[in-house]
């Protein structure tokens, strides 16, 4: 006889929504442009958005829209085992025409985050609006298949946050050929060293940088994060416009900025044709489930950049936000603890090390 148990839970989700909620919990006020229906999922999202005192003006709603949903199946360790997504409404209703209605908001924002659930025409329209006002663009790949949509907008993108498989797919899309192959971890019985993993991913990272993407945040799960850029000064951050923040964001900025000072890890030189890369270790965590971790890493990083922290400090906060996410039973923790986030950011920041010193290779 076979006995099993099945627990079914409903949770608010979606990459952009998770990122925006995380940013909100860290003291910024994201403005979301999206489409939801008049169904239960759409009602829940709007209620949550309004309770956080966030604008719903950019969210299109009518009876013809079926709110995008995803069914995730987890194994006993909290790992994602399988998923089925129904997100047709995003491509159908989030059109360039809808995005253009909010051109004023895009042009005045400190940063525009786009995810690859958008159709290529809508991605291009949003990125072109941002380019007109020199608003930095953050590209979030969403999945291996959709990450290939980077091909039409790479020239506009300042930041990208792929995992290793999405990175390979993006590099192939930008190369117009299947030049790179995914890392087959199941064939490797010995854990890869950070340097070995970096050397395997480096050619693909190089392609993205050569196409004009300024900063690449490669998420590696339990192996941490690679932060890469062709120019060392990009680690100091781009010129984000001033944003309004509440006390949590100001306190986080003051604590992280005062404790995560320069520690010499950027004192490297560069030879022609190379780039800078730092490895941030993952923080140890009591894992409940892993969905939402990558989204919170992105949300924490963007919120910190908007608060005035530099790129390295911001990625450290993002890693601390990801730790909080995997220890929660929802995609985004109900509340962030300032002390825990700041402590985690310090650990991640001072754990960062160069993985590629151009002058020595």
Coordinates of N, CA, C and O in Angstrom, one line a residue, residues 51-233:
X51 N -3.2 47.5 0.0 CA -2.8 47.5 1.4 C -1.4 48.0 1.6 O -1.1 48.5 2.7
X52 N -0.6 47.8 0.6 CA 0.8 48.3 0.7 C 0.9 49.8 0.3 O 2.0 50.4 0.3
X53 N -0.2 50.4 0.0 CA -0.3 51.8 -0.4 C 0.5 52.1 -1.7 O 1.2 53.1 -1.8
X54 N 0.4 51.1 -2.6 CA 1.1 51.2 -3.9 C 0.1 51.5 -5.0 O -1.1 51.1 -4.9
X55 N 0.5 52.3 -6.0 CA -0.4 52.7 -7.0 C -0.8 51.5 -7.9 O 0.0 50.6 -8.2
X56 N -2.1 51.4 -8.3 CA -2.6 50.4 -9.2 C -2.9 51.0 -10.5 O -3.5 50.3 -11.4
X57 N -2.5 52.2 -10.7 CA -2.9 52.9 -12.0 C -2.4 52.2 -13.2 O -3.0 52.2 -14.3
X58 N -1.2 51.6 -13.1 CA -0.6 51.0 -14.3 C -1.1 49.6 -14.5 O -0.6 48.9 -15.5
X59 N -2.0 49.1 -13.7 CA -2.4 47.7 -13.8 C -3.8 47.6 -14.6 O -4.8 48.1 -14.1
X60 N -3.7 47.1 -15.8 CA -4.9 47.0 -16.6 C -5.8 45.9 -16.1 O -5.4 44.8 -15.9
X61 N -7.1 46.1 -16.1 CA -8.1 45.1 -15.6 C -9.4 45.2 -16.4 O -9.9 46.2 -16.7
X62 N -9.8 44.0 -16.9 CA -11.2 43.9 -17.4 C -11.5 42.4 -17.6 O -10.7 41.6 -17.4
X63 N -12.8 42.2 -17.9 CA -13.3 40.8 -17.8 C -12.6 39.8 -18.9 O -12.7 38.6 -18.7
X64 N -12.0 40.4 -19.9 CA -11.4 39.5 -20.9 C -10.1 39.0 -20.5 O -9.5 38.1 -21.2
X65 N -9.5 39.5 -19.4 CA -8.2 39.1 -19.0 C -8.3 38.0 -18.0 O -9.1 38.0 -17.0
X66 N -7.5 36.9 -18.2 CA -7.4 35.9 -17.2 C -6.0 36.1 -16.5 O -5.0 36.0 -17.2
X67 N -6.0 36.3 -15.3 CA -4.8 36.6 -14.5 C -3.8 35.5 -14.7 O -4.1 34.3 -14.6
X68 N -2.6 35.9 -15.0 CA -1.5 34.9 -15.2 C -1.3 34.1 -13.9 O -1.3 34.6 -12.8
X69 N -1.2 32.7 -14.1 CA -1.0 31.9 -12.9 C 0.1 30.8 -13.2 O 0.3 30.5 -14.4
X70 N 0.7 30.3 -12.2 CA 1.7 29.3 -12.3 C 1.4 28.2 -11.3 O 1.1 28.6 -10.1
X71 N 1.5 27.0 -11.7 CA 1.4 25.8 -10.7 C 2.7 25.2 -10.5 O 3.3 24.7 -11.4
X72 N 3.3 25.4 -9.3 CA 4.6 24.8 -8.9 C 4.4 23.6 -8.1 O 3.6 23.5 -7.2
X73 N 5.2 22.6 -8.4 CA 5.2 21.3 -7.6 C 6.6 21.2 -7.0 O 7.6 21.3 -7.6
X74 N 6.6 21.1 -5.6 CA 7.9 21.0 -4.9 C 8.1 19.6 -4.4 O 7.2 18.9 -4.0
X75 N 9.4 19.3 -4.2 CA 9.8 18.0 -3.6 C 9.9 18.2 -2.1 O 9.6 19.3 -1.6
X76 N 10.3 17.1 -1.4 CA 10.3 17.2 0.1 C 11.4 18.1 0.6 O 11.3 18.5 1.8
X77 N 12.3 18.5 -0.2 CA 13.4 19.4 0.2 C 13.1 20.9 -0.1 O 13.9 21.8 0.2
X78 N 11.9 21.2 -0.6 CA 11.5 22.5 -1.0 C 12.0 23.0 -2.3 O 11.9 24.1 -2.8
X79 N 12.6 22.0 -3.1 CA 13.1 22.3 -4.4 C 12.0 22.2 -5.4 O 11.1 21.4 -5.3
X80 N 12.0 23.1 -6.4 CA 11.0 23.1 -7.5 C 11.2 21.9 -8.4 O 12.3 21.7 -9.0
X81 N 10.2 21.0 -8.4 CA 10.3 19.7 -9.2 C 9.7 19.9 -10.6 O 10.2 19.3 -11.5
X82 N 8.6 20.7 -10.7 CA 8.0 20.9 -12.0 C 7.1 22.1 -11.9 O 6.7 22.6 -10.8
X83 N 6.7 22.7 -13.0 CA 5.9 23.9 -13.0 C 5.1 24.0 -14.4 O 5.7 23.6 -15.4
X84 N 3.9 24.5 -14.3 CA 3.1 24.7 -15.5 C 2.6 26.2 -15.4 O 2.1 26.6 -14.4
X85 N 2.9 27.0 -16.4 CA 2.5 28.4 -16.4 C 1.5 28.7 -17.4 O 1.5 28.2 -18.5
X86 N 0.6 29.6 -17.1 CA -0.4 30.2 -18.0 C -0.3 31.7 -17.9 O -0.9 32.3 -17.0
X87 N 0.5 32.3 -18.8 CA 0.8 33.7 -18.7 C 0.4 34.4 -20.1 O 1.0 35.5 -20.4
X88 N -0.5 33.8 -20.8 CA -0.8 34.4 -22.1 C -1.3 35.8 -22.0 O -1.1 36.6 -23.0
X89 N -2.0 36.1 -20.9 CA -2.6 37.5 -20.8 C -1.5 38.5 -20.8 O -1.8 39.7 -21.3
X90 N -0.3 38.2 -20.3 CA 0.7 39.2 -20.3 C 1.1 39.6 -21.7 O 1.2 40.8 -22.0
X91 N 1.3 38.7 -22.6 CA 1.7 39.0 -23.9 C 0.5 39.6 -24.7 O 0.8 40.5 -25.5
X92 N -0.7 39.2 -24.4 CA -1.8 39.7 -25.2 C -2.2 41.1 -24.8 O -2.6 41.9 -25.7
X93 N -2.2 41.4 -23.5 CA -2.7 42.7 -23.1 C -1.7 43.7 -22.7 O -2.0 44.9 -22.6
X94 N -0.5 43.3 -22.4 CA 0.6 44.2 -22.1 C 1.3 44.6 -23.4 O 2.3 44.1 -23.7
X95 N 0.6 45.5 -24.1 CA 1.0 45.9 -25.5 C 1.9 47.1 -25.4 O 1.9 47.8 -24.4
X96 N 2.6 47.4 -26.5 CA 3.3 48.7 -26.5 C 2.4 49.9 -26.3 O 2.8 50.9 -25.6
X97 N 1.2 49.8 -26.8 CA 0.2 50.9 -26.6 C -0.1 51.2 -25.1 O -0.2 52.3 -24.6
X98 N -0.2 50.0 -24.3 CA -0.5 50.2 -22.9 C 0.7 50.8 -22.2 O 0.6 51.6 -21.3
X99 N 1.9 50.3 -22.6 CA 3.1 50.8 -21.9 C 3.3 52.3 -22.2 O 3.7 53.1 -21.3
X100 N 3.0 52.8 -23.5 CA 3.2 54.2 -23.8 C 2.3 55.1 -23.0 O 2.6 56.3 -22.8
X101 N 1.2 54.6 -22.5 CA 0.3 55.4 -21.6 C 1.1 55.9 -20.3 O 0.7 56.9 -19.7
X102 N 2.1 55.2 -20.0 CA 2.9 55.5 -18.8 C 4.3 55.9 -19.1 O 5.2 55.7 -18.2
X103 N 4.5 56.5 -20.2 CA 5.8 56.9 -20.6 C 6.4 57.9 -19.7 O 7.6 57.9 -19.4
X104 N 5.5 58.8 -19.1 CA 6.0 59.8 -18.2 C 6.6 59.2 -16.9 O 7.5 59.7 -16.3
X105 N 6.0 58.0 -16.5 CA 6.5 57.3 -15.3 C 7.8 56.7 -15.6 O 8.7 56.7 -14.7
X106 N 7.9 56.0 -16.7 CA 9.2 55.4 -17.1 C 10.3 56.4 -17.2 O 11.4 56.2 -16.7
X107 N 10.0 57.6 -17.8 CA 11.0 58.6 -18.0 C 11.5 59.2 -16.7 O 12.6 59.8 -16.6
X108 N 10.6 59.2 -15.7 CA 11.0 59.9 -14.4 C 11.5 58.9 -13.4 O 11.8 59.3 -12.3
X109 N 11.5 57.6 -13.7 CA 11.9 56.6 -12.7 C 13.4 56.5 -12.6 O 14.1 56.7 -13.5
X110 N 13.9 56.0 -11.4 CA 15.3 55.8 -11.2 C 15.8 54.6 -12.0 O 17.0 54.5 -12.4
X111 N 14.9 53.6 -12.2 CA 15.3 52.4 -13.0 C 14.0 51.8 -13.5 O 12.9 51.9 -12.9
X112 N 14.1 51.1 -14.6 CA 13.0 50.3 -15.2 C 13.4 48.9 -15.2 O 14.4 48.5 -15.8
X113 N 12.6 48.0 -14.5 CA 12.9 46.6 -14.5 C 11.8 46.0 -15.5 O 10.6 46.2 -15.3
X114 N 12.3 45.2 -16.5 CA 11.4 44.5 -17.4 C 11.7 43.0 -17.2 O 12.9 42.6 -17.0
X115 N 10.7 42.2 -17.3 CA 10.9 40.8 -17.3 C 10.5 40.2 -18.6 O 9.8 40.8 -19.4
X116 N 11.1 39.0 -18.9 CA 10.9 38.5 -20.3 C 9.6 37.8 -20.5 O 9.4 37.2 -21.6
X117 N 8.6 37.9 -19.6 CA 7.3 37.5 -19.9 C 6.6 38.5 -20.9 O 5.7 38.1 -21.6
X118 N 7.2 39.7 -21.1 CA 6.7 40.6 -22.1 C 7.0 40.1 -23.5 O 8.1 39.5 -23.7
X119 N 6.2 40.5 -24.4 CA 6.5 40.2 -25.8 C 7.6 41.0 -26.3 O 7.9 42.1 -25.7
X120 N 8.3 40.6 -27.3 CA 9.4 41.4 -27.8 C 9.1 42.8 -28.2 O 9.8 43.7 -27.9
X121 N 7.9 43.0 -28.9 CA 7.5 44.4 -29.2 C 7.3 45.3 -28.0 O 7.7 46.5 -28.0
X122 N 6.7 44.7 -26.9 CA 6.5 45.5 -25.7 C 7.8 45.7 -25.0 O 8.0 46.8 -24.4
X123 N 8.7 44.7 -25.0 CA 10.0 44.9 -24.4 C 10.7 46.1 -25.1 O 11.3 47.0 -24.4
X124 N 10.7 46.1 -26.4 CA 11.4 47.1 -27.1 C 10.8 48.5 -26.9 O 11.5 49.5 -26.7
X125 N 9.5 48.6 -26.8 CA 8.8 49.8 -26.6 C 9.2 50.4 -25.2 O 9.5 51.6 -25.1
X126 N 9.2 49.6 -24.2 CA 9.5 50.0 -22.8 C 11.0 50.5 -22.7 O 11.3 51.5 -22.2
X127 N 11.9 49.7 -23.3 CA 13.3 50.0 -23.3 C 13.6 51.3 -24.1 O 14.5 52.0 -23.7
X128 N 12.9 51.5 -25.2 CA 13.2 52.7 -26.0 C 12.7 53.9 -25.2 O 13.4 55.0 -25.2
X129 N 11.6 53.8 -24.5 CA 11.2 54.9 -23.6 C 12.2 55.2 -22.6 O 12.5 56.4 -22.3
X130 N 12.7 54.2 -22.0 CA 13.8 54.4 -20.9 C 15.0 55.0 -21.5 O 15.6 55.9 -20.9
X131 N 15.4 54.6 -22.7 CA 16.6 55.1 -23.3 C 16.5 56.6 -23.6 O 17.5 57.3 -23.5
X132 N 15.3 57.0 -24.0 CA 15.1 58.4 -24.3 C 15.4 59.3 -23.2 O 15.8 60.5 -23.3
X133 N 15.2 58.9 -21.9 CA 15.4 59.7 -20.8 C 16.6 59.2 -19.9 O 16.8 59.6 -18.8
X134 N 17.4 58.3 -20.5 CA 18.6 57.7 -19.9 C 18.2 57.0 -18.5 O 19.0 57.1 -17.6
X135 N 17.1 56.4 -18.5 CA 16.7 55.6 -17.4 C 17.3 54.2 -17.5 O 17.1 53.5 -18.5
X136 N 18.1 53.8 -16.5 CA 18.7 52.4 -16.6 C 17.7 51.3 -16.7 O 16.6 51.4 -16.0
X137 N 18.0 50.3 -17.4 CA 17.0 49.2 -17.6 C 17.7 47.9 -17.0 O 18.8 47.6 -17.2
X138 N 16.8 47.2 -16.2 CA 17.2 45.9 -15.6 C 16.4 44.9 -16.3 O 15.2 44.9 -16.3
X139 N 17.1 43.9 -16.9 CA 16.4 42.8 -17.6 C 16.5 41.5 -16.7 O 17.5 41.0 -16.4
X140 N 15.3 41.0 -16.4 CA 15.1 39.8 -15.6 C 14.6 38.7 -16.6 O 13.5 38.8 -17.1
X141 N 15.4 37.6 -16.8 CA 15.1 36.7 -17.9 C 13.9 35.8 -17.7 O 13.4 35.2 -18.6
X142 N 13.5 35.5 -16.4 CA 12.3 34.7 -16.1 C 12.6 33.2 -16.3 O 12.3 32.4 -15.4
X143 N 13.0 32.8 -17.5 CA 13.2 31.4 -17.8 C 14.2 31.2 -19.0 O 14.5 32.2 -19.6
X144 N 14.6 30.0 -19.2 CA 15.6 29.7 -20.2 C 15.0 30.1 -21.6 O 15.6 30.8 -22.4
X145 N 13.8 29.7 -21.8 CA 13.1 29.9 -23.1 C 12.9 31.4 -23.4 O 13.2 32.0 -24.5
X146 N 12.4 32.1 -22.4 CA 12.1 33.5 -22.6 C 13.3 34.4 -22.5 O 13.3 35.6 -22.9
X147 N 14.4 34.0 -21.9 CA 15.6 34.8 -21.7 C 16.1 35.2 -23.1 O 16.8 36.2 -23.2
X148 N 15.8 34.4 -24.1 CA 16.3 34.7 -25.4 C 15.8 36.0 -26.0 O 16.3 36.5 -27.0
X149 N 14.8 36.5 -25.4 CA 14.2 37.8 -25.8 C 15.1 39.0 -25.6 O 14.9 40.1 -26.0
X150 N 16.3 38.7 -24.9 CA 17.3 39.8 -24.7 C 17.8 40.3 -26.1 O 18.3 41.4 -26.2
X151 N 17.7 39.4 -27.1 CA 18.4 39.8 -28.4 C 17.9 41.1 -29.0 O 18.7 41.8 -29.5
X152 N 16.6 41.4 -28.8 CA 16.1 42.7 -29.4 C 16.3 43.9 -28.5 O 16.1 45.0 -29.0
X153 N 16.7 43.7 -27.3 CA 16.8 44.9 -26.4 C 18.2 45.0 -25.7 O 18.4 45.9 -24.8
X154 N 19.1 44.2 -26.0 CA 20.4 44.2 -25.2 C 21.1 45.5 -25.2 O 21.7 45.9 -24.2
X155 N 20.9 46.3 -26.3 CA 21.6 47.6 -26.4 C 21.1 48.6 -25.4 O 21.7 49.6 -25.2
X156 N 19.9 48.3 -24.9 CA 19.3 49.2 -23.9 C 19.6 48.8 -22.5 O 19.3 49.6 -21.6
X157 N 20.0 47.6 -22.3 CA 20.1 47.0 -20.9 C 21.3 47.4 -20.2 O 22.4 47.3 -20.7
X158 N 21.1 47.9 -18.9 CA 22.3 48.2 -18.0 C 22.6 47.1 -17.1 O 23.7 46.8 -16.8
X159 N 21.5 46.4 -16.6 CA 21.7 45.3 -15.7 C 21.0 44.0 -16.2 O 19.9 44.2 -16.8
X160 N 21.5 42.9 -16.0 CA 20.8 41.6 -16.3 C 21.1 40.6 -15.1 O 22.2 40.7 -14.5
X161 N 20.1 39.8 -14.8 CA 20.2 38.9 -13.6 C 19.8 37.5 -14.0 O 18.9 36.9 -13.5
X162 N 20.6 36.8 -14.9 CA 20.3 35.4 -15.3 C 20.9 34.4 -14.3 O 21.9 34.7 -13.6
X163 N 20.3 33.3 -14.2 CA 20.9 32.1 -13.6 C 21.9 31.5 -14.6 O 21.9 32.0 -15.8
X164 N 22.6 30.5 -14.3 CA 23.6 30.0 -15.2 C 23.0 29.5 -16.5 O 23.6 29.7 -17.6
X165 N 21.9 28.8 -16.5 CA 21.2 28.3 -17.7 C 20.7 29.4 -18.6 O 20.8 29.4 -19.8
X166 N 20.1 30.4 -17.9 CA 19.6 31.6 -18.7 C 20.7 32.3 -19.3 O 20.6 32.9 -20.4
X167 N 21.8 32.4 -18.6 CA 23.0 33.1 -19.1 C 23.5 32.4 -20.4 O 23.7 33.1 -21.4
X168 N 23.5 31.1 -20.4 CA 23.9 30.4 -21.6 C 22.9 30.7 -22.8 O 23.3 30.9 -23.9
X169 N 21.6 30.6 -22.5 CA 20.6 30.9 -23.5 C 20.7 32.3 -24.1 O 20.6 32.5 -25.3
X170 N 21.0 33.2 -23.2 CA 21.1 34.6 -23.6 C 22.3 34.8 -24.5 O 22.2 35.5 -25.5
X171 N 23.4 34.2 -24.1 CA 24.6 34.3 -24.9 C 24.4 33.7 -26.3 O 24.9 34.2 -27.3
X172 N 23.7 32.6 -26.4 CA 23.5 31.9 -27.7 C 22.5 32.8 -28.5 O 22.7 32.9 -29.7
X173 N 21.5 33.4 -27.9 CA 20.6 34.3 -28.6 C 21.4 35.5 -29.2 O 21.1 35.9 -30.3
X174 N 22.3 36.1 -28.4 CA 23.0 37.2 -28.9 C 24.1 36.8 -29.9 O 24.6 37.7 -30.6
X175 N 24.5 35.6 -29.9 CA 25.5 35.1 -30.9 C 24.8 34.6 -32.2 O 25.5 34.2 -33.1
X176 N 23.5 34.5 -32.1 CA 22.7 33.9 -33.3 C 23.1 32.5 -33.6 O 23.0 32.1 -34.8
X177 N 23.6 31.8 -32.6 CA 23.9 30.4 -32.8 C 24.1 29.7 -31.5 O 24.3 30.4 -30.5
X178 N 24.0 28.4 -31.5 CA 24.1 27.6 -30.2 C 25.6 27.3 -30.0 O 26.1 26.2 -30.2
X179 N 26.3 28.4 -29.6 CA 27.8 28.3 -29.4 C 28.1 27.7 -28.0 O 29.1 27.0 -27.9
X180 N 27.2 28.0 -27.0 CA 27.5 27.6 -25.7 C 26.6 26.5 -25.2 O 25.4 26.4 -25.6
X181 N 27.1 25.6 -24.3 CA 26.3 24.5 -23.8 C 26.1 24.7 -22.3 O 27.0 25.1 -21.6
X182 N 24.9 24.3 -21.8 CA 24.7 24.4 -20.3 C 25.6 23.5 -19.6 O 26.1 22.5 -20.1
X183 N 25.9 23.9 -18.4 CA 26.8 23.0 -17.5 C 25.9 21.9 -17.0 O 24.8 22.0 -16.5
X184 N 26.4 20.6 -17.3 CA 25.7 19.4 -16.9 C 26.2 19.0 -15.5 O 27.0 18.2 -15.4
X185 N 25.5 19.6 -14.5 CA 26.0 19.3 -13.1 C 25.7 17.9 -12.7 O 26.4 17.3 -11.8
X186 N 24.7 17.2 -13.3 CA 24.4 15.9 -12.9 C 25.5 14.9 -13.3 O 25.6 13.8 -12.7
X187 N 26.4 15.3 -14.2 CA 27.5 14.4 -14.6 C 28.7 14.7 -13.8 O 29.7 14.0 -14.0
X188 N 28.7 15.6 -12.8 CA 29.8 15.9 -12.1 C 29.6 15.5 -10.6 O 28.7 16.0 -9.9
X189 N 30.4 14.6 -10.1 CA 30.2 14.1 -8.8 C 30.9 14.9 -7.7 O 30.6 14.8 -6.5
X190 N 31.8 15.7 -8.2 CA 32.6 16.5 -7.2 C 32.1 18.0 -7.4 O 32.0 18.5 -8.6
X191 N 31.8 18.7 -6.4 CA 31.3 20.0 -6.4 C 32.4 20.9 -7.1 O 33.6 20.9 -6.8
X192 N 31.9 21.7 -8.1 CA 32.8 22.6 -8.8 C 33.3 23.7 -7.9 O 32.6 24.3 -7.1
X193 N 34.6 24.0 -8.1 CA 35.1 25.2 -7.3 C 34.6 26.5 -8.0 O 34.1 26.5 -9.1
X194 N 34.6 27.6 -7.2 CA 34.2 28.8 -7.8 C 34.9 29.2 -9.0 O 34.3 29.6 -10.0
X195 N 36.2 29.0 -9.0 CA 37.1 29.4 -10.2 C 36.7 28.5 -11.4 O 36.6 29.0 -12.5
X196 N 36.5 27.2 -11.2 CA 36.1 26.3 -12.3 C 34.8 26.7 -12.9 O 34.6 26.7 -14.1
X197 N 33.8 27.0 -12.0 CA 32.5 27.4 -12.5 C 32.6 28.7 -13.2 O 32.0 28.8 -14.3
X198 N 33.4 29.6 -12.7 CA 33.5 30.9 -13.4 C 34.2 30.7 -14.8 O 33.7 31.3 -15.8
X199 N 35.2 29.9 -14.9 CA 35.9 29.7 -16.2 C 34.9 29.0 -17.2 O 35.0 29.3 -18.4
X200 N 34.0 28.2 -16.7 CA 33.0 27.6 -17.6 C 32.0 28.6 -18.1 O 31.5 28.5 -19.3
X201 N 31.7 29.6 -17.3 CA 30.6 30.6 -17.7 C 31.2 31.9 -18.3 O 30.5 32.6 -18.9
X202 N 32.5 32.1 -18.1 CA 33.1 33.3 -18.6 C 32.9 33.7 -20.0 O 32.6 34.8 -20.3
X203 N 33.0 32.7 -21.0 CA 32.8 33.1 -22.4 C 31.4 33.6 -22.6 O 31.2 34.6 -23.4
X204 N 30.4 33.1 -22.0 CA 29.0 33.5 -22.1 C 28.9 34.9 -21.5 O 28.2 35.8 -22.1
X205 N 29.5 35.1 -20.3 CA 29.4 36.4 -19.7 C 30.0 37.5 -20.6 O 29.5 38.6 -20.8
X206 N 31.1 37.1 -21.2 CA 31.8 38.1 -22.1 C 30.9 38.5 -23.3 O 31.0 39.7 -23.7
X207 N 30.2 37.6 -23.8 CA 29.3 37.9 -24.9 C 28.3 39.0 -24.5 O 28.1 40.0 -25.2
X208 N 27.7 38.9 -23.3 CA 26.7 39.8 -22.8 C 27.3 41.2 -22.6 O 26.7 42.2 -23.0
X209 N 28.5 41.2 -22.1 CA 29.2 42.5 -21.8 C 29.6 43.2 -23.1 O 29.5 44.4 -23.3
X210 N 30.0 42.4 -24.1 CA 30.4 42.9 -25.4 C 29.2 43.5 -26.2 O 29.3 44.4 -27.0
X211 N 28.0 43.0 -25.8 CA 26.8 43.5 -26.4 C 26.3 44.8 -25.7 O 25.2 45.4 -26.1
X212 N 27.0 45.2 -24.7 CA 26.7 46.5 -24.1 C 26.0 46.5 -22.7 O 25.8 47.5 -22.1
X213 N 25.7 45.3 -22.2 CA 25.1 45.2 -20.9 C 26.2 45.6 -19.9 O 27.3 45.0 -19.9
X214 N 25.9 46.5 -19.0 CA 27.0 47.1 -18.2 C 27.3 46.2 -17.0 O 28.5 46.0 -16.6
X215 N 26.3 45.7 -16.3 CA 26.5 44.9 -15.1 C 25.7 43.6 -15.2 O 24.5 43.6 -15.5
X216 N 26.3 42.5 -14.9 CA 25.6 41.2 -15.0 C 25.7 40.5 -13.6 O 26.8 40.4 -13.0
X217 N 24.6 40.2 -13.1 CA 24.5 39.5 -11.8 C 24.0 38.0 -12.1 O 22.9 37.8 -12.4
X218 N 25.0 37.1 -12.0 CA 24.7 35.7 -12.4 C 24.4 35.0 -11.1 O 25.2 34.9 -10.2
X219 N 23.2 34.5 -10.9 CA 22.7 33.8 -9.7 C 23.1 32.3 -9.8 O 22.8 31.7 -10.9
X220 N 23.7 31.8 -8.8 CA 24.2 30.4 -8.8 C 23.6 29.5 -7.8 O 24.2 28.5 -7.4
X221 N 22.5 29.9 -7.2 CA 21.8 29.1 -6.2 C 22.7 29.0 -4.9 O 23.2 30.0 -4.4
X222 N 23.0 27.8 -4.5 CA 23.8 27.7 -3.2 C 25.3 28.0 -3.4 O 26.0 28.1 -2.5
X223 N 25.7 28.3 -4.7 CA 27.0 28.7 -5.0 C 27.2 30.2 -4.9 O 28.3 30.7 -5.1
X224 N 26.1 30.9 -4.7 CA 26.2 32.4 -4.5 C 25.9 33.2 -5.8 O 25.0 32.8 -6.6
X225 N 26.7 34.2 -6.1 CA 26.5 35.1 -7.1 C 27.8 35.6 -7.8 O 28.8 35.8 -7.0
X226 N 27.9 35.7 -9.1 CA 28.9 36.4 -9.8 C 28.5 37.7 -10.2 O 27.4 37.9 -10.8
X227 N 29.2 38.8 -9.8 CA 28.9 40.1 -10.2 C 30.0 40.5 -11.2 O 31.2 40.5 -10.9
X228 N 29.6 40.9 -12.4 CA 30.6 41.1 -13.5 C 30.3 42.4 -14.3 O 29.2 42.8 -14.4
X229 N 31.4 43.0 -14.7 CA 31.3 44.3 -15.5 C 32.6 44.5 -16.2 O 33.7 44.1 -15.8
X230 N 32.5 45.1 -17.4 CA 33.7 45.4 -18.2 C 34.5 46.6 -17.6 O 35.7 46.7 -17.8
X231 N 33.8 47.4 -16.8 CA 34.4 48.6 -16.2 C 34.3 48.5 -14.7 O 33.2 48.3 -14.1
X232 N 35.4 48.8 -14.0 CA 35.4 48.8 -12.6 C 34.5 49.8 -11.9 O 33.9 49.6 -10.9
X233 N 34.4 51.0 -12.6 CA 33.6 52.1 -12.0 C 32.1 51.7 -12.0 O 31.3 52.3 -11.3

